[in-house]
PDB file of C-alpha atoms in Angstrom:
ATOM      1  CA  ILE A  93       0.000   0.000   0.000  1.00 50.00           C
ATOM      2  CA  LEU A  94       2.827   2.408   0.865  1.00 50.00           C
ATOM      3  CA  LEU A  95       4.547   1.579  -2.424  1.00 52.00           C
ATOM      4  CA  GLU A  96       1.321   2.240  -4.347  1.00 71.00           C
ATOM      5  CA  LYS A  97       0.941   5.589  -2.568  1.00 66.00           C
ATOM      6  CA  SER A  98       4.531   6.517  -3.419  1.00 77.00           C
ATOM      7  CA  ILE A  99       4.039   5.606  -7.085  1.00 79.00           C
ATOM      8  CA  ARG A 100       0.797   7.605  -7.223  1.00 79.00           C
ATOM      9  CA  GLU A 101       2.491  10.645  -5.687  1.00 81.00           C
ATOM     10  CA  ASN A 102       5.342  10.415  -8.194  1.00 86.00           C
ATOM     11  CA  VAL A 103       2.791  10.358 -11.021  1.00 88.00           C
ATOM     12  CA  TYR A 104       1.068  13.436  -9.551  1.00 88.00           C
ATOM     13  CA  ARG A 105       4.326  15.368  -9.263  1.00 88.00           C
ATOM     14  CA  SER A 106       5.408  14.399 -12.765  1.00 92.00           C
ATOM     15  CA  PHE A 107       2.072  15.429 -14.292  1.00 93.00           C
ATOM     16  CA  ILE A 108       2.155  18.832 -12.589  1.00 93.00           C
ATOM     17  CA  ARG A 109       5.712  19.530 -13.707  1.00 92.00           C
ATOM     18  CA  THR A 110       5.047  18.542 -17.321  1.00 93.00           C
ATOM     19  CA  ASN A 111       1.608  20.209 -17.589  1.00 95.00           C
ATOM     20  CA  PRO A 112       1.967  23.571 -15.798  1.00 94.00           C
ATOM     21  CA  ALA A 113      -0.682  25.261 -17.978  1.00 94.00           C
ATOM     22  CA  SER A 114      -3.356  22.646 -17.323  1.00 94.00           C
ATOM     23  CA  ALA A 115      -6.216  23.274 -14.913  1.00 94.00           C
ATOM     24  CA  VAL A 116      -6.014  19.565 -14.111  1.00 94.00           C
ATOM     25  CA  SER A 117      -2.576  20.167 -12.583  1.00 95.00           C
ATOM     26  CA  LEU A 118      -4.120  22.553 -10.062  1.00 95.00           C
ATOM     27  CA  LEU A 119      -6.801  20.017  -9.156  1.00 93.00           C
ATOM     28  CA  ILE A 120      -4.188  17.282  -8.752  1.00 92.00           C
ATOM     29  CA  LEU A 121      -1.995  19.547  -6.625  1.00 93.00           C
ATOM     30  CA  GLN A 122      -4.893  20.391  -4.312  1.00 92.00           C
ATOM     31  CA  GLN A 123      -5.702  16.700  -3.921  1.00 88.00           C
ATOM     32  CA  TYR A 124      -2.049  15.835  -3.405  1.00 86.00           C
ATOM     33  CA  ALA A 125      -1.635  18.550  -0.741  1.00 87.00           C
ATOM     34  CA  GLY A 126      -4.470  17.174   1.413  1.00 79.00           C
ATOM     35  CA  ASN A 127      -5.540  18.823   4.665  1.00 71.00           C
ATOM     36  CA  GLU A 128      -2.052  19.161   6.144  1.00 71.00           C
ATOM     37  CA  ILE A 129       0.078  20.947   3.566  1.00 78.00           C
ATOM     38  CA  ASN A 130       3.815  20.280   3.413  1.00 82.00           C
ATOM     39  CA  PHE A 131       4.792  23.877   2.650  1.00 82.00           C
ATOM     40  CA  ASN A 132       8.190  23.367   1.013  1.00 82.00           C
ATOM     41  CA  GLU A 133       7.045  20.750  -1.489  1.00 86.00           C
ATOM     42  CA  ILE A 134       3.603  22.172  -2.283  1.00 90.00           C
ATOM     43  CA  ASP A 135       4.883  25.742  -2.637  1.00 91.00           C
ATOM     44  CA  SER A 136       7.555  24.540  -5.075  1.00 90.00           C
ATOM     45  CA  LEU A 137       4.986  22.674  -7.183  1.00 92.00           C
ATOM     46  CA  PHE A 138       2.511  25.582  -7.074  1.00 94.00           C
ATOM     47  CA  ASN A 139       5.197  27.970  -8.326  1.00 93.00           C
ATOM     48  CA  GLN A 140       5.672  25.740 -11.380  1.00 94.00           C
ATOM     49  CA  LEU A 141       2.088  26.342 -12.520  1.00 95.00           C
ATOM     50  CA  SER A 142       1.547  28.845 -15.301  1.00 95.00           C
ATOM     51  CA  PRO A 143       0.470  32.435 -14.452  1.00 95.00           C
ATOM     52  CA  ALA A 144      -2.940  31.771 -16.007  1.00 95.00           C
ATOM     53  CA  VAL A 145      -3.591  28.745 -13.786  1.00 96.00           C
ATOM     54  CA  LYS A 146      -2.359  30.623 -10.710  1.00 95.00           C
ATOM     55  CA  ALA A 147      -4.943  33.325 -11.469  1.00 94.00           C
ATOM     56  CA  TYR A 148      -7.927  30.951 -11.141  1.00 94.00           C
ATOM     57  CA  PRO A 149     -10.171  31.828  -8.162  1.00 93.00           C
ATOM     58  CA  SER A 150      -9.582  28.360  -6.687  1.00 92.00           C
ATOM     59  CA  ALA A 151      -5.832  28.887  -7.051  1.00 94.00           C
ATOM     60  CA  LEU A 152      -6.001  32.150  -5.106  1.00 92.00           C
ATOM     61  CA  GLY A 153      -7.688  30.374  -2.205  1.00 90.00           C
ATOM     62  CA  PHE A 154      -5.157  27.578  -2.383  1.00 92.00           C
ATOM     63  CA  ARG A 155      -2.314  30.114  -2.365  1.00 92.00           C
ATOM     64  CA  GLU A 156      -3.677  31.424   0.952  1.00 89.00           C
ATOM     65  CA  ARG A 157      -3.650  27.878   2.364  1.00 88.00           C
ATOM     66  CA  ILE A 158      -0.001  27.576   1.309  1.00 91.00           C
ATOM     67  CA  ALA A 159       0.779  30.894   3.031  1.00 90.00           C
ATOM     68  CA  ILE A 160      -0.833  29.604   6.222  1.00 89.00           C
ATOM     69  CA  ALA A 161       1.199  26.394   5.932  1.00 88.00           C
ATOM     70  CA  LYS A 162       4.348  28.519   5.756  1.00 89.00           C
ATOM     71  CA  ARG A 163       3.347  30.511   8.857  1.00 90.00           C
ATOM     72  CA  THR A 164       2.693  27.325  10.786  1.00 91.00           C
ATOM     73  CA  SER A 165       5.674  25.270   9.632  1.00 91.00           C
ATOM     74  CA  ILE A 166       8.343  24.026  12.029  1.00 92.00           C
ATOM     75  CA  GLY A 167      10.850  26.752  12.823  1.00 94.00           C
ATOM     76  CA  GLN A 168       8.346  29.602  12.489  1.00 95.00           C
ATOM     77  CA  MET A 169       7.197  31.739  15.404  1.00 97.00           C
ATOM     78  CA  ALA A 170       3.580  30.925  16.233  1.00 97.00           C
ATOM     79  CA  THR A 171       1.165  33.745  15.422  1.00 96.00           C
ATOM     80  CA  ASP A 172      -0.351  35.315  18.522  1.00 97.00           C
ATOM     81  CA  PHE A 173      -4.081  35.171  19.170  1.00 98.00           C
ATOM     82  CA  THR A 174      -6.520  35.915  21.963  1.00 98.00           C
ATOM     83  CA  GLN A 175      -9.652  33.928  22.739  1.00 98.00           C
ATOM     84  CA  ASN A 176     -11.859  33.553  25.793  1.00 98.00           C
ATOM     85  CA  ASP A 177     -11.445  30.755  28.313  1.00 98.00           C
ATOM     86  CA  THR A 178     -14.259  28.772  29.944  1.00 97.00           C
ATOM     87  CA  LEU A 179     -15.043  31.684  32.280  1.00 97.00           C
ATOM     88  CA  GLY A 180     -15.130  34.245  29.489  1.00 97.00           C
ATOM     89  CA  ASN A 181     -11.720  35.726  30.288  1.00 98.00           C
ATOM     90  CA  PRO A 182      -9.456  36.559  27.325  1.00 98.00           C
ATOM     91  CA  VAL A 183      -6.281  34.472  27.072  1.00 98.00           C
ATOM     92  CA  SER A 184      -3.506  35.307  24.618  1.00 98.00           C
ATOM     93  CA  LEU A 185      -1.084  32.748  23.259  1.00 98.00           C
ATOM     94  CA  TYR A 186       1.880  34.982  24.048  1.00 97.00           C
ATOM     95  CA  SER A 187       0.822  35.234  27.695  1.00 97.00           C
ATOM     96  CA  LEU A 188       1.668  31.526  28.015  1.00 97.00           C
ATOM     97  CA  ARG A 189       5.259  31.854  26.808  1.00 96.00           C
ATOM     98  CA  GLY A 190       8.018  30.514  29.042  1.00 96.00           C
ATOM     99  CA  LYS A 191       7.081  26.837  28.835  1.00 96.00           C
ATOM    100  CA  TYR A 192       6.945  24.167  26.180  1.00 98.00           C
ATOM    101  CA  LEU A 193       3.325  24.515  25.096  1.00 98.00           C
ATOM    102  CA  LEU A 194       1.122  22.088  23.177  1.00 98.00           C
ATOM    103  CA  VAL A 195      -1.579  24.016  21.302  1.00 98.00           C
ATOM    104  CA  ASP A 196      -4.204  21.311  20.951  1.00 98.00           C
ATOM    105  CA  PHE A 197      -7.080  21.739  18.459  1.00 98.00           C
ATOM    106  CA  TRP A 198      -9.976  19.486  19.420  1.00 98.00           C
ATOM    107  CA  ALA A 199     -13.730  19.347  20.137  1.00 98.00           C
ATOM    108  CA  SER A 200     -16.108  17.433  22.364  1.00 98.00           C
ATOM    109  CA  TRP A 201     -17.842  15.936  19.306  1.00 98.00           C
ATOM    110  CA  CYS A 202     -14.563  14.678  17.751  1.00 98.00           C
ATOM    111  CA  GLY A 203     -14.140  10.955  18.453  1.00 97.00           C
ATOM    112  CA  PRO A 204     -10.431  10.755  17.566  1.00 97.00           C
ATOM    113  CA  CYS A 205      -9.787  13.814  19.751  1.00 98.00           C
ATOM    114  CA  ARG A 206     -11.485  12.221  22.735  1.00 97.00           C
ATOM    115  CA  ALA A 207      -9.556   8.989  22.122  1.00 98.00           C
ATOM    116  CA  GLU A 208      -6.268  10.939  22.171  1.00 98.00           C
ATOM    117  CA  ASN A 209      -7.122  12.975  25.284  1.00 98.00           C
ATOM    118  CA  PRO A 210      -5.900  10.337  27.792  1.00 98.00           C
ATOM    119  CA  ASN A 211      -2.488  10.425  26.125  1.00 98.00           C
ATOM    120  CA  VAL A 212      -2.337  14.222  26.393  1.00 98.00           C
ATOM    121  CA  VAL A 213      -3.455  14.018  30.033  1.00 98.00           C
ATOM    122  CA  ASN A 214      -0.676  11.520  30.725  1.00 97.00           C
ATOM    123  CA  ALA A 215       1.920  13.763  29.060  1.00 97.00           C
ATOM    124  CA  PHE A 216       0.647  16.818  30.929  1.00 98.00           C
ATOM    125  CA  HIS A 217       1.003  15.184  34.333  1.00 97.00           C
ATOM    126  CA  LYS A 218       4.316  13.545  33.466  1.00 96.00           C
ATOM    127  CA  TYR A 219       6.063  16.656  32.132  1.00 96.00           C
ATOM    128  CA  ARG A 220       4.383  19.712  33.624  1.00 96.00           C
ATOM    129  CA  SER A 221       6.899  19.883  36.487  1.00 95.00           C
ATOM    130  CA  ARG A 222       9.630  20.168  33.850  1.00 95.00           C
ATOM    131  CA  GLY A 223       8.065  23.127  32.078  1.00 96.00           C
ATOM    132  CA  PHE A 224       5.349  21.663  29.854  1.00 97.00           C
ATOM    133  CA  SER A 225       1.774  22.866  29.500  1.00 98.00           C
ATOM    134  CA  VAL A 226      -1.207  22.568  27.165  1.00 98.00           C
ATOM    135  CA  LEU A 227      -3.615  25.068  25.650  1.00 98.00           C
ATOM    136  CA  GLY A 228      -6.810  23.516  24.333  1.00 98.00           C
ATOM    137  CA  VAL A 229      -8.483  25.308  21.422  1.00 98.00           C
ATOM    138  CA  SER A 230     -11.955  23.861  20.972  1.00 98.00           C
ATOM    139  CA  LEU A 231     -14.029  23.826  17.788  1.00 98.00           C
ATOM    140  CA  ASP A 232     -17.177  23.293  19.816  1.00 98.00           C
ATOM    141  CA  ARG A 233     -20.311  25.356  19.379  1.00 97.00           C
ATOM    142  CA  ALA A 234     -22.258  24.242  22.473  1.00 97.00           C
ATOM    143  CA  LYS A 235     -20.646  25.482  25.671  1.00 98.00           C
ATOM    144  CA  ASP A 236     -22.269  22.820  27.852  1.00 98.00           C
ATOM    145  CA  ALA A 237     -20.855  20.010  25.714  1.00 98.00           C
ATOM    146  CA  TRP A 238     -17.428  21.676  25.705  1.00 98.00           C
ATOM    147  CA  LEU A 239     -17.341  22.025  29.501  1.00 98.00           C
ATOM    148  CA  LYS A 240     -18.657  18.493  30.049  1.00 98.00           C
ATOM    149  CA  ALA A 241     -15.925  17.009  27.847  1.00 98.00           C
ATOM    150  CA  ILE A 242     -13.250  18.984  29.715  1.00 98.00           C
ATOM    151  CA  HIS A 243     -14.585  17.622  33.003  1.00 98.00           C
ATOM    152  CA  ASP A 244     -15.197  14.050  31.825  1.00 98.00           C
ATOM    153  CA  ASP A 245     -11.732  13.741  30.259  1.00 98.00           C
ATOM    154  CA  ASN A 246      -9.921  15.460  33.172  1.00 97.00           C
ATOM    155  CA  LEU A 247      -8.360  18.128  30.963  1.00 98.00           C
ATOM    156  CA  THR A 248      -6.967  20.317  33.737  1.00 97.00           C
ATOM    157  CA  TRP A 249      -5.201  22.937  31.599  1.00 98.00           C
ATOM    158  CA  THR A 250      -6.257  26.212  30.006  1.00 98.00           C
ATOM    159  CA  HIS A 251      -8.999  26.013  27.387  1.00 98.00           C
ATOM    160  CA  VAL A 252     -10.255  28.626  24.933  1.00 98.00           C
ATOM    161  CA  SER A 253     -12.975  28.747  22.286  1.00 98.00           C
ATOM    162  CA  ASP A 254     -15.227  31.207  20.495  1.00 98.00           C
ATOM    163  CA  LEU A 255     -17.826  28.417  20.073  1.00 98.00           C
ATOM    164  CA  GLN A 256     -17.960  28.964  16.319  1.00 97.00           C
ATOM    165  CA  TRP A 257     -17.382  25.358  15.230  1.00 97.00           C
ATOM    166  CA  TRP A 258     -15.258  25.228  12.024  1.00 96.00           C
ATOM    167  CA  ASN A 259     -15.383  29.032  11.886  1.00 96.00           C
ATOM    168  CA  ASN A 260     -13.298  29.240  15.062  1.00 98.00           C
ATOM    169  CA  ALA A 261     -11.063  32.247  14.445  1.00 97.00           C
ATOM    170  CA  VAL A 262      -7.910  30.555  15.748  1.00 97.00           C
ATOM    171  CA  ALA A 263      -8.546  27.433  13.675  1.00 96.00           C
ATOM    172  CA  LYS A 264      -8.920  29.586  10.563  1.00 94.00           C
ATOM    173  CA  LEU A 265      -5.774  31.556  11.440  1.00 94.00           C
ATOM    174  CA  TYR A 266      -3.836  28.288  11.652  1.00 94.00           C
ATOM    175  CA  GLY A 267      -5.477  26.647   8.648  1.00 90.00           C
ATOM    176  CA  ILE A 268      -7.049  23.831  10.648  1.00 92.00           C
ATOM    177  CA  GLN A 269      -9.304  21.754   8.390  1.00 87.00           C
ATOM    178  CA  SER A 270      -9.362  18.538  10.399  1.00 91.00           C
ATOM    179  CA  ILE A 271      -8.961  17.608  14.052  1.00 96.00           C
ATOM    180  CA  PRO A 272      -7.234  16.499  16.178  1.00 96.00           C
ATOM    181  CA  GLN A 273      -4.237  18.624  15.287  1.00 95.00           C
ATOM    182  CA  ASN A 274      -1.599  20.212  17.493  1.00 97.00           C
ATOM    183  CA  LEU A 275       1.497  22.370  17.523  1.00 97.00           C
ATOM    184  CA  LEU A 276       4.329  22.116  20.044  1.00 98.00           C
ATOM    185  CA  LEU A 277       5.946  25.466  20.848  1.00 98.00           C
ATOM    186  CA  ASP A 278       9.217  26.092  22.657  1.00 97.00           C
ATOM    187  CA  PRO A 279       9.356  28.671  25.490  1.00 97.00           C
ATOM    188  CA  THR A 280       9.939  31.511  22.984  1.00 97.00           C
ATOM    189  CA  GLY A 281       6.859  30.592  20.955  1.00 97.00           C
ATOM    190  CA  LYS A 282       8.674  28.867  18.092  1.00 98.00           C
ATOM    191  CA  ILE A 283       6.973  25.877  16.479  1.00 97.00           C
ATOM    192  CA  ILE A 284       9.124  22.783  17.083  1.00 97.00           C
ATOM    193  CA  GLY A 285       6.623  19.993  16.432  1.00 96.00           C
ATOM    194  CA  LYS A 286       3.335  19.335  14.648  1.00 94.00           C
ATOM    195  CA  ASN A 287       0.630  16.717  15.087  1.00 93.00           C
ATOM    196  CA  LEU A 288       2.470  14.777  17.762  1.00 96.00           C
ATOM    197  CA  ARG A 289       0.167  12.034  18.966  1.00 94.00           C
ATOM    198  CA  GLY A 290       0.525   8.858  20.967  1.00 95.00           C
ATOM    199  CA  GLN A 291       4.091   7.922  21.800  1.00 96.00           C
ATOM    200  CA  GLU A 292       5.466  10.532  19.399  1.00 96.00           C
ATOM    201  CA  LEU A 293       4.384  13.272  21.815  1.00 97.00           C
ATOM    202  CA  HIS A 294       6.214  11.640  24.714  1.00 96.00           C
ATOM    203  CA  GLN A 295       9.328  11.041  22.622  1.00 96.00           C
ATOM    204  CA  LYS A 296       9.474  14.687  21.580  1.00 97.00           C
ATOM    205  CA  LEU A 297       8.977  15.908  25.140  1.00 97.00           C
ATOM    206  CA  GLU A 298      11.733  13.584  26.380  1.00 95.00           C
ATOM    207  CA  GLU A 299      13.972  15.001  23.641  1.00 95.00           C
ATOM    208  CA  VAL A 300      13.440  18.650  24.595  1.00 95.00           C
ATOM    209  CA  LEU A 301      12.958  18.302  28.347  1.00 92.00           C
ATOM    210  CA  GLY A 302      15.390  15.489  29.061  1.00 77.00           C
ATOM    211  CA  ASN A 303      14.981  12.738  31.597  1.00 57.00           C
TER     212      ASN A 303
END
């Protein structure tokens, strides 16, 4: 299956490079990019498209997604934002600098998010004394469901949401089109990890925080 995927991706890349003036190349590139854009590769392929194809309305929207992918790529400084916590108090991302921070995009209605929550809880309790914390950004729209999930899953860190579902302003700022997703920031606010789940999260925290 992995070999088939690799062959298919090679065909996609080859078609785009040899047919830069074709609208089909744009469609293939958008499909190839998926929900989590690899900025370096996708930007390079997009730049090979002809000026006419780049001017399509769908291409302009895709260009914005690529720009967001650049802003949120590893090594970039995370863009600041402010959103209200469960008590209605504004919390800014930059106010939480000074620790390794997992910005966790989730929702009460998201099954995979809820399945991953115990792992995040375990990491939080294991590493918080060494300078690790979590900021939950919820794509909920019902406050009661949001609060119940926080309580039921024992998520004892800071949570924010504007209760706007997929129109959550922070999710749109960070180009979130599927959840769960997360970003790991260092104490200065630099992105040092993305979509670390399961054991990968623990391995990365051991790497940066030591034993």
